[in-house]
XYZ file of C-alpha atoms in Angstrom:
646
model
C -15.521 4.523 21.656
C -12.678 7.609 19.493
C -13.617 10.356 19.256
C -13.463 11.928 16.244
C -11.722 15.137 16.155
C -9.246 12.175 18.668
C -8.391 10.777 15.293
C -8.059 13.699 13.301
C -5.469 14.935 16.094
C -3.274 11.430 16.056
C -3.147 11.625 12.243
C -1.072 14.535 12.356
C 0.637 13.152 15.431
C 2.004 9.897 13.138
C 2.928 12.758 10.599
C 5.015 15.096 12.745
C 6.463 11.334 13.868
C 7.261 10.055 10.548
C 8.825 13.622 9.504
C 10.938 13.521 13.198
C 12.064 9.921 12.142
C 12.996 10.925 8.507
C 15.253 13.479 9.420
C 16.762 11.345 12.117
C 17.680 9.274 8.435
C 18.749 12.307 7.182
C 21.053 13.458 10.147
C 22.875 10.082 10.646
C 23.715 10.169 6.165
C 24.051 13.207 5.139
C 25.024 15.444 8.038
C 25.783 17.861 6.154
C 22.399 18.331 3.804
C 18.925 18.995 5.210
C 16.254 18.016 2.797
C 12.613 19.542 3.159
C 9.583 17.900 5.057
C 8.614 16.027 2.132
C 11.133 14.459 2.044
C 11.819 14.161 5.608
C 8.588 12.382 6.015
C 9.130 9.473 3.416
C 12.298 8.714 4.874
C 9.950 8.115 8.334
C 7.968 6.456 6.249
C 10.645 3.976 4.471
C 12.774 3.690 8.400
C 9.319 2.279 9.389
C 8.815 -0.461 7.126
C 11.903 -1.580 7.497
C 11.766 -1.315 11.025
C 8.413 -2.648 11.280
C 10.167 -5.732 10.249
C 12.493 -6.178 12.894
C 9.469 -5.446 15.100
C 7.746 -8.425 13.317
C 10.620 -11.081 12.593
C 11.313 -10.858 16.771
C 8.014 -10.988 17.506
C 7.789 -7.369 20.035
C 5.263 -5.430 18.382
C 2.642 -4.021 20.937
C 0.755 -0.854 21.066
C 3.226 0.608 23.752
C 6.039 -0.031 21.175
C 4.041 1.370 18.589
C 3.141 3.840 21.285
C 6.620 4.768 22.217
C 8.620 4.685 18.620
C 5.352 7.654 17.320
C 6.168 9.831 20.501
C 10.028 9.678 19.981
C 9.514 10.776 16.041
C 7.199 13.463 16.732
C 9.636 14.601 19.888
C 12.310 14.431 18.006
C 10.486 16.340 14.373
C 9.663 19.146 16.590
C 13.059 19.007 18.199
C 14.549 19.971 14.943
C 11.498 22.138 14.086
C 12.165 24.614 16.946
C 16.521 24.215 15.998
C 15.504 25.471 12.734
C 13.008 27.631 13.578
C 14.841 31.165 12.057
C 14.786 29.165 8.806
C 10.819 27.483 8.627
C 10.097 31.208 9.976
C 12.195 33.008 6.667
C 10.261 30.609 4.466
C 6.679 31.427 6.059
C 7.222 34.989 5.235
C 9.299 34.919 1.955
C 5.244 32.645 1.415
C 3.491 35.641 2.767
C 5.530 38.088 0.771
C 3.842 36.265 -2.862
C 0.991 35.959 -1.840
C 1.000 39.843 -1.227
C 2.253 40.567 -5.011
C 0.035 37.551 -6.291
C -3.692 37.866 -4.853
C -3.937 34.964 -7.651
C -1.540 32.590 -5.947
C -3.070 33.218 -2.955
C -6.605 32.153 -3.472
C -5.328 29.084 -5.500
C -2.773 28.040 -2.443
C -6.767 28.966 -0.259
C -8.087 26.324 -2.668
C -5.436 23.680 -2.702
C -5.864 24.450 1.566
C -9.171 23.316 1.163
C -9.022 20.305 -0.985
C -6.168 19.230 1.022
C -8.769 19.902 4.176
C -11.627 17.428 3.114
C -9.505 14.978 1.651
C -7.569 13.985 5.149
C -10.837 15.043 7.238
C -12.353 12.222 5.030
C -9.578 9.722 5.592
C -10.008 10.174 9.557
C -12.851 7.658 10.000
C -13.963 5.402 7.114
C -16.932 3.468 6.294
C -16.978 1.802 3.017
C -14.500 -1.246 3.327
C -13.845 -4.504 1.038
C -15.541 -7.209 3.370
C -13.670 -10.165 1.385
C -9.882 -8.553 1.543
C -10.822 -6.193 4.760
C -12.261 -7.890 7.168
C -10.536 -11.772 5.753
C -6.674 -10.222 5.897
C -6.182 -6.618 6.230
C -7.637 -5.837 9.527
C -6.871 -8.989 10.482
C -2.321 -8.869 10.168
C -2.349 -5.215 11.700
C -4.466 -6.100 14.684
C -2.849 -9.805 15.165
C 0.570 -7.565 15.445
C -0.359 -5.950 18.285
C -1.823 -9.064 20.003
C 1.124 -11.266 19.229
C 3.813 -9.417 18.503
C 3.977 -10.141 14.777
C 1.766 -11.576 12.460
C 2.691 -14.696 13.010
C 1.790 -18.076 10.780
C -0.873 -17.734 9.107
C -0.932 -20.917 6.880
C -4.533 -20.628 5.277
C -4.845 -17.354 3.875
C -4.058 -16.511 0.673
C -2.762 -13.186 0.878
C -0.937 -13.404 3.702
C 1.160 -15.324 0.976
C 0.621 -12.778 -2.086
C 0.088 -9.819 -1.342
C 2.261 -8.475 0.421
C 5.404 -8.678 2.809
C 3.686 -6.736 5.712
C 5.139 -3.072 5.217
C 1.846 -1.533 4.670
C -0.189 -3.697 7.922
C 2.631 -2.290 9.729
C 1.875 0.968 9.165
C -1.526 0.507 9.883
C -0.731 -0.203 13.634
C 0.447 3.341 14.066
C -3.678 4.176 13.475
C -5.126 1.133 15.740
C -2.623 1.700 18.602
C -4.184 4.134 19.428
C -7.988 4.219 17.476
C -10.457 1.219 16.257
C -11.125 0.123 12.681
C -12.726 3.180 11.315
C -9.446 4.617 11.314
C -7.544 2.550 9.281
C -7.492 4.826 5.854
C -5.669 7.266 8.063
C -2.205 6.379 7.030
C -3.056 5.664 3.316
C -4.587 8.024 1.993
C -4.630 10.330 5.362
C -1.479 11.290 5.986
C 0.001 9.614 2.839
C -1.890 13.219 0.695
C -0.269 15.672 2.912
C 3.456 13.806 2.375
C 2.075 13.883 -1.887
C 2.071 17.463 -1.305
C 5.261 18.222 0.492
C 7.171 16.273 -1.636
C 5.466 17.813 -4.385
C 5.936 20.785 -3.249
C 9.956 20.208 -2.131
C 11.391 18.968 -5.960
C 8.990 22.201 -6.910
C 11.550 23.894 -4.905
C 14.906 22.009 -5.762
C 14.454 22.222 -9.447
C 13.500 26.677 -8.432
C 9.784 25.821 -9.789
C 7.780 29.266 -9.433
C 5.179 29.206 -7.242
C 2.299 29.927 -9.873
C 3.559 26.610 -11.551
C 4.051 24.702 -7.907
C 0.203 25.152 -7.822
C -1.036 23.525 -10.181
C 1.058 20.478 -10.360
C -0.612 19.877 -6.510
C -4.138 21.088 -7.818
C -3.463 18.345 -10.324
C -3.187 15.838 -7.916
C -5.748 17.018 -5.683
C -8.240 16.578 -8.743
C -6.740 12.743 -9.490
C -9.941 10.915 -9.229
C -8.633 8.021 -6.815
C -10.922 4.425 -6.023
C -9.854 2.335 -2.562
C -11.042 -1.536 -3.468
C -8.930 -2.195 -0.099
C -6.995 -0.848 2.504
C -4.059 -2.321 0.933
C -1.361 1.004 -0.398
C -1.429 3.370 -2.730
C -0.571 6.844 -1.560
C 1.932 5.267 0.403
C 3.504 3.670 -2.629
C 3.284 6.350 -4.529
C 5.209 8.950 -2.246
C 7.810 5.671 -2.065
C 8.301 6.039 -5.533
C 8.272 9.775 -6.017
C 11.022 10.223 -2.727
C 12.983 7.650 -4.228
C 13.070 9.677 -7.878
C 13.770 12.910 -6.109
C 17.102 10.702 -4.305
C 18.526 9.577 -7.944
C 17.771 13.764 -8.735
C 19.277 15.025 -6.013
C 22.258 17.055 -6.992
C 23.691 15.930 -3.551
C 24.201 12.665 -3.868
C 27.826 12.941 -5.305
C 30.232 9.801 -5.970
C 31.685 10.925 -2.312
C 28.843 9.657 -0.323
C 29.257 6.068 -1.687
C 27.718 4.439 1.309
C 25.174 6.917 2.755
C 23.768 7.265 -1.072
C 23.230 3.118 -1.462
C 22.097 2.831 1.739
C 19.420 5.864 1.438
C 18.187 4.436 -2.267
C 18.041 0.446 -0.209
C 15.983 1.795 2.254
C 13.606 3.054 0.222
C 13.715 0.273 -2.805
C 12.823 -1.950 0.202
C 10.474 -0.449 2.104
C 8.826 0.093 -1.326
C 9.085 -4.251 -2.017
C 7.853 -4.404 1.788
C 4.378 -2.334 1.011
C 2.784 -4.774 -1.807
C 4.102 -7.300 -3.951
C 2.317 -5.920 -6.828
C 5.570 -2.741 -6.972
C 8.094 -4.938 -6.678
C 9.181 -5.283 -10.839
C 8.812 -1.819 -11.011
C 11.155 -0.652 -8.493
C 13.086 -3.933 -9.545
C 13.604 -2.123 -13.137
C 13.821 1.733 -11.817
C 16.620 1.181 -8.369
C 18.425 -1.169 -11.641
C 18.087 1.067 -14.529
C 19.066 3.851 -12.963
C 22.833 2.306 -11.509
C 22.742 1.318 -15.134
C 22.716 4.448 -16.697
C 25.212 4.914 -13.965
C 27.641 3.314 -14.701
C 27.217 3.865 -17.708
C 28.037 7.251 -17.926
C 30.121 7.623 -14.493
C 33.765 8.717 -14.936
C 34.925 6.769 -11.302
C 32.884 3.280 -12.898
C 34.228 1.404 -9.929
C 32.779 3.188 -7.697
C 29.083 2.981 -8.993
C 29.512 -0.377 -9.313
C 30.588 -0.851 -5.818
C 27.497 1.512 -5.224
C 25.428 -0.460 -6.928
C 27.065 -3.539 -5.398
C 26.261 -2.489 -1.792
C 23.287 -0.777 -2.483
C 22.520 -4.349 -3.471
C 23.317 -6.497 -0.530
C 21.424 -3.170 1.540
C 18.193 -3.569 -0.248
C 18.538 -7.973 0.742
C 19.097 -7.018 4.032
C 16.962 -4.527 5.123
C 13.957 -6.719 3.078
C 15.009 -10.395 4.851
C 12.833 -9.847 8.301
C 10.041 -9.792 6.824
C 10.597 -12.862 4.668
C 11.638 -14.595 7.092
C 8.789 -13.836 8.342
C 6.673 -14.612 5.096
C 8.848 -18.395 4.983
C 7.900 -19.562 8.737
C 4.114 -18.373 8.119
C 3.939 -19.674 4.098
C 6.591 -21.174 2.889
C 8.337 -19.035 0.933
C 10.814 -15.801 1.382
C 9.394 -14.038 -1.401
C 6.452 -14.690 -3.754
C 6.580 -15.721 -6.568
C 9.715 -14.451 -7.104
C 11.633 -17.238 -4.535
C 9.117 -19.917 -4.618
C 5.383 -20.307 -4.327
C 5.612 -21.123 -0.706
C 2.297 -22.788 0.585
C 0.088 -21.611 -2.347
C -2.867 -24.075 -3.685
C -1.651 -23.892 -7.210
C 1.282 -26.461 -6.557
C -0.632 -29.034 -5.377
C -1.925 -29.745 -8.634
C -5.849 -29.623 -7.613
C -8.468 -26.768 -8.490
C -6.473 -24.139 -7.537
C -4.499 -22.180 -10.258
C -2.866 -18.880 -10.606
C -4.905 -16.289 -12.574
C -3.329 -16.136 -15.914
C -3.899 -20.191 -15.799
C -6.578 -19.296 -18.607
C -7.252 -16.634 -20.451
C -9.882 -15.828 -23.063
C -9.308 -14.544 -26.159
C -11.097 -11.009 -25.756
C -9.166 -10.322 -22.652
C -5.764 -12.177 -24.484
C -5.917 -10.115 -27.481
C -5.973 -6.986 -25.491
C -2.277 -8.480 -23.793
C -1.313 -9.174 -26.909
C -1.801 -5.160 -27.313
C -0.689 -4.200 -24.284
C 2.592 -6.178 -24.967
C 2.819 -4.245 -28.414
C 2.422 -0.800 -26.579
C 4.798 -2.024 -24.123
C 8.021 -3.397 -26.768
C 7.241 0.049 -28.739
C 7.021 2.307 -25.815
C 10.746 1.253 -24.171
C 12.462 2.788 -27.801
C 10.330 4.978 -28.232
C 11.615 6.614 -25.190
C 15.648 5.320 -24.962
C 15.348 6.895 -28.718
C 14.220 10.005 -27.189
C 16.426 10.288 -24.388
C 19.856 9.919 -26.286
C 18.762 10.708 -29.787
C 16.634 13.589 -29.546
C 17.595 15.180 -27.013
C 21.087 13.634 -27.286
C 24.445 13.473 -24.918
C 25.602 16.600 -25.560
C 23.131 18.833 -24.189
C 22.894 16.081 -21.508
C 25.646 13.492 -20.222
C 24.476 9.876 -19.218
C 23.961 10.390 -14.964
C 21.421 8.787 -12.735
C 19.199 9.374 -15.517
C 16.209 8.815 -12.504
C 12.993 10.270 -15.370
C 14.284 8.111 -18.055
C 14.218 4.542 -15.241
C 10.972 6.021 -14.375
C 9.524 5.807 -17.468
C 11.263 2.394 -18.178
C 9.704 1.019 -14.545
C 6.445 2.033 -14.189
C 5.537 1.273 -17.542
C 7.417 -1.927 -18.188
C 6.416 -2.828 -14.170
C 3.030 -3.059 -14.819
C 2.822 -4.553 -17.863
C 4.622 -7.715 -15.577
C 1.935 -7.483 -13.598
C -1.060 -7.021 -15.633
C 0.863 -10.032 -17.435
C 0.570 -12.357 -13.785
C -2.991 -11.633 -13.153
C -4.247 -12.691 -16.666
C -4.448 -9.990 -17.274
C -7.740 -8.323 -14.744
C -7.729 -5.512 -12.814
C -5.706 -3.969 -15.466
C -6.620 0.034 -13.874
C -6.044 -1.027 -10.062
C -2.523 -2.444 -10.273
C -1.416 0.066 -12.493
C -2.824 3.386 -11.044
C 0.319 3.676 -8.507
C 2.885 3.828 -11.118
C 0.640 5.686 -13.577
C 0.208 8.149 -11.475
C 4.321 8.090 -9.751
C 5.051 8.743 -14.014
C 2.351 11.484 -13.992
C 3.480 13.299 -12.214
C 7.045 13.141 -12.857
C 7.043 13.931 -16.038
C 4.655 16.667 -15.541
C 6.998 18.102 -12.938
C 9.713 17.856 -15.475
C 8.212 19.523 -17.772
C 7.037 22.546 -15.359
C 10.741 22.397 -14.966
C 11.967 22.519 -18.609
C 9.560 24.844 -19.126
C 9.401 27.720 -16.918
C 13.355 27.710 -18.087
C 12.872 28.868 -21.471
C 10.030 31.399 -20.519
C 12.021 32.676 -17.560
C 11.971 36.143 -19.680
C 7.799 35.701 -20.013
C 5.980 38.921 -18.478
C 5.039 38.888 -15.281
C 1.231 40.318 -15.538
C 0.391 38.056 -18.717
C 1.459 34.967 -15.968
C -1.092 36.735 -13.294
C -3.521 36.443 -16.100
C -3.085 32.631 -16.805
C -3.497 31.824 -13.142
C -6.402 33.620 -12.833
C -8.095 31.997 -15.799
C -6.891 28.667 -13.866
C -8.545 29.548 -11.136
C -11.793 30.768 -12.842
C -12.128 27.167 -14.548
C -10.882 24.991 -11.960
C -13.904 27.038 -9.787
C -16.499 26.486 -12.717
C -15.422 22.553 -12.939
C -15.302 22.219 -9.138
C -19.329 24.224 -9.203
C -20.720 21.306 -12.031
C -20.607 18.256 -11.735
C -17.258 17.383 -12.840
C -15.282 15.653 -9.938
C -18.671 14.260 -8.000
C -19.978 12.104 -10.727
C -17.165 9.510 -9.066
C -18.603 11.005 -5.493
C -15.161 11.346 -4.725
C -15.597 13.968 -2.417
C -19.160 13.472 -1.394
C -17.523 9.935 0.130
C -15.413 12.406 2.255
C -18.081 14.971 3.325
C -20.044 11.519 3.911
C -17.830 9.614 6.304
C -16.610 12.940 8.294
C -20.014 13.568 8.526
C -20.637 10.011 10.066
C -17.909 10.496 12.190
C -18.900 13.361 14.077
C -21.876 11.590 14.673
C -19.346 8.800 16.264
C -21.139 6.324 14.238
C -19.533 2.513 14.649
C -17.861 0.035 12.068
C -18.739 -2.893 14.566
C -21.316 -3.287 17.552
C -20.440 -3.846 20.459
C -22.772 -6.537 20.557
C -20.070 -8.907 17.572
C -17.797 -7.693 19.624
C -18.548 -9.965 23.057
C -19.782 -12.265 20.452
C -16.776 -13.451 18.976
C -15.727 -12.976 22.501
C -17.760 -15.921 23.029
C -16.579 -17.876 20.025
C -13.475 -18.632 21.106
C -14.385 -18.619 24.614
C -15.889 -22.251 23.907
C -12.119 -23.288 22.456
C -9.561 -25.235 25.037
C -7.289 -22.173 25.131
C -4.548 -23.086 23.152
C -6.043 -25.105 20.372
C -5.567 -24.467 17.095
C -8.744 -22.920 15.522
C -9.393 -22.790 11.523
C -12.021 -20.195 10.696
C -14.202 -18.712 7.995
C -15.574 -16.445 9.595
C -17.583 -13.224 8.546
C -15.756 -10.601 10.299
C -12.648 -12.493 11.739
C -10.314 -9.441 12.914
C -13.094 -9.428 15.955
C -11.212 -12.262 17.407
C -8.769 -12.501 20.238
C -4.956 -13.487 18.370
C -4.042 -13.975 22.335
C -4.914 -17.096 24.018
C -5.364 -19.716 20.521
C -3.397 -20.388 17.232
C -6.195 -18.826 14.591
C -5.853 -19.059 10.900
C -8.006 -17.864 8.560
C -9.012 -19.622 5.308
C -9.409 -16.275 3.456
C -10.120 -17.970 -0.204
C -10.453 -21.571 0.275
C -8.019 -23.309 -0.638
C -6.032 -20.299 -2.107
C -2.839 -21.492 0.549
C -2.659 -24.552 2.769
C -0.182 -26.690 4.648
C 1.056 -29.242 2.468
C 0.182 -31.589 0.665
C -2.984 -29.486 0.366
C -6.029 -28.973 1.250
C -9.067 -31.097 -0.201
C -10.729 -29.622 -2.971
C -14.428 -31.666 -4.446
C -13.147 -35.194 -2.233
C -15.755 -34.709 0.366
C -16.203 -33.054 3.557
C -14.257 -35.940 5.423
C -11.329 -36.006 3.253
C -11.280 -32.620 4.768
C -11.841 -33.105 8.080
C -8.981 -36.279 8.135
C -6.840 -33.277 6.076
C -7.775 -31.228 9.379
C -7.424 -33.400 12.047
C -3.946 -34.520 10.898
C -3.134 -31.024 10.614
C -3.781 -30.791 14.073
C -7.188 -28.228 14.173
C -9.374 -30.619 15.655
C -11.562 -26.664 15.436
C -13.382 -24.910 12.828
C -15.822 -21.590 13.129
C -17.844 -20.633 10.562
C -20.308 -17.613 10.064
C -22.831 -20.057 7.999
C -26.276 -17.869 8.915
C -24.198 -14.898 5.387
C -21.848 -17.432 4.644
C -18.870 -16.075 5.768
C -20.127 -12.774 3.607
C -20.028 -15.050 0.847
C -23.226 -15.840 -0.171
C -23.607 -18.547 -3.413
C -27.006 -16.912 -3.857
C -25.850 -13.266 -4.760
C -22.491 -14.188 -5.898
C -22.574 -17.253 -8.448
C -22.648 -15.005 -11.045
C -18.701 -15.817 -10.387
C -19.116 -19.159 -11.804
C -19.914 -18.260 -15.395
C -17.691 -18.795 -18.105
C -16.905 -14.871 -19.238
C -14.854 -12.549 -20.554
C -16.066 -10.012 -18.483
C -15.299 -12.110 -15.823
C -11.871 -12.409 -14.622
C -10.290 -16.291 -13.945
C -8.819 -16.153 -10.525
C -12.079 -14.919 -9.102
C -14.227 -17.955 -11.210
C -11.230 -20.024 -9.393
C -11.899 -18.455 -5.244
C -15.368 -18.517 -5.877
C -15.764 -22.499 -7.054
C -13.536 -23.831 -4.119
C -14.516 -21.757 -1.705
C -18.349 -23.037 -2.174
C -17.319 -26.014 -2.373
C -15.485 -25.599 1.270
C -18.133 -23.338 2.569
C -20.525 -26.431 1.755
C -18.882 -28.967 3.331
C -18.521 -27.159 6.635
C -22.060 -27.068 6.309
C -22.135 -30.705 6.321
C -19.573 -30.629 8.831
C -21.661 -29.149 10.640
C -24.172 -31.673 10.587
C -22.300 -34.466 11.641
C -19.765 -33.007 14.276
C -20.130 -31.752 18.219
C -20.952 -27.688 17.653
C -19.654 -26.829 20.717
C -20.912 -22.925 20.364
C -23.840 -22.358 18.110
C -25.157 -18.418 18.148
C -27.705 -18.701 15.343
C -24.980 -17.569 13.414
C -21.797 -18.672 13.862
C -21.042 -22.192 14.767
C -17.645 -23.660 16.713
C -17.584 -27.688 15.573
C -15.097 -30.451 16.980
C -14.062 -32.200 13.845
C -12.977 -35.725 16.648
C -16.552 -35.984 18.026
C -18.308 -37.457 14.519
C -22.143 -38.010 15.586
C -22.231 -41.036 12.834
C -19.590 -43.204 14.669
C -21.245 -43.039 18.060
């Protein structure tokens, strides 16, 4: 088993590699300018996501490929740092001198470093994962990539279809290429946390915001409570949104660099879209709004229009490899914008989309959101064009305005498409981006008006802030959510090398597949399908049964024989099922989801309804079909051998 310290060091290596690849992008597109390390890291993430799409569609992902990729990026990052060692040394000297002049800045920086270290260290090994989302999908995807070279085909996986194109899963192969499943929070939030701090510091340096104000913003970010439902990206997306905002705000983004401008914008936007489906509306709105304002205010509109068209084309090209893979697996290039593919709702059966049924109170809440969003848009436009006015500030790319419009409207679109469920979860990354950017812009404007403010007063304000911070940490203010307790618990368990999965469990899953003839298709409903070897068989996972399936759709509530006939017609002869614990979805403990109540989202009830019916059908088929494997917890049945017909 891998040690905690190896995982810790590997995360730093990944971070250096991302900075290195971002530096290569920087050198190719903008050789005359050197962006800060936080921006280079974000560009490295974006490039990795797009490059991962190429590897995925060509089935060339492997442990060796990933290790070579990371080592090449880290090597370039080290060489680039050595080439600029004088500049780096000068920056460090200036920082040390600033600490000598302001002791509160030094203390505050040390506390910020400790908070960062705790959060990163607590993300190196993680133990509290989602037994449904992670075990049935988000653990599976990077494992499949490393084993068979691609996400491959998985037409019965709803999460494969609706959740994301695959960018986050590719990033997670960076961890699994060396480590085990405990490290799947290493990229996000582990490395992403450090990148975010780099982006904040870089923006403040770019806008000449003081170190004290920069520290305040960093503290604000570090003390934000974050809840992780599953391992799909949260901070990675925040990094890319902030990076794209900074690109639009970049003074060196001149009209003379049209091709480079279009390329970097398209790279970041495409990476955001490939990370997770819920980020696509906000990303498209941000992209469109920024170029709309740029064209509107540009003196050379033909150049602005050309850049917009080129960026749009490049963005589509960058996403295309991921979309092709999605089409081959699930029947659509991009769910739901370009079609629903093999989603269960298209077959007219019992599977419905989340917004199919909305109770009265959630409907009222959604109407309230709609009213607020409608009022928000003209309000923010009015502030920009009437209160601020065109005389004080000419129309350029309007990055702040565009992010303000996109974050709120994008979140509203996602909330409505999910029927108002999990509002906080889906809107959180967008609202974090919006809040951070507004704070940064506020700091920038405040400092311009306080340039003559007495330095001693600034030091006094810093001292008061630090004292307040220490009192807050000493109290229960930040431990109520259990955020830092969770990090410290992860560190303690990681140092003891507590395993997430036992060796017996891994051996058991190996025996499950050994019972099936090599090369056969196996449909699985297991509690930990990520432990399977995907090389010897075509393994399809029913993560939410009926949520996705091959045409004409998997039959529901028509009996187990109808289900067996359907599966055999699709050349699926073998089915594996964890019957002892009902694949971590036991009816006894989760039957409450069937209750018709405003407190239970419709999609949860619909998923539970179809899952219980499917599992009951498998249990019955286990009585009438030959069990070629049964270890008391899991069985594999051969659908072609019906005991009742013998």
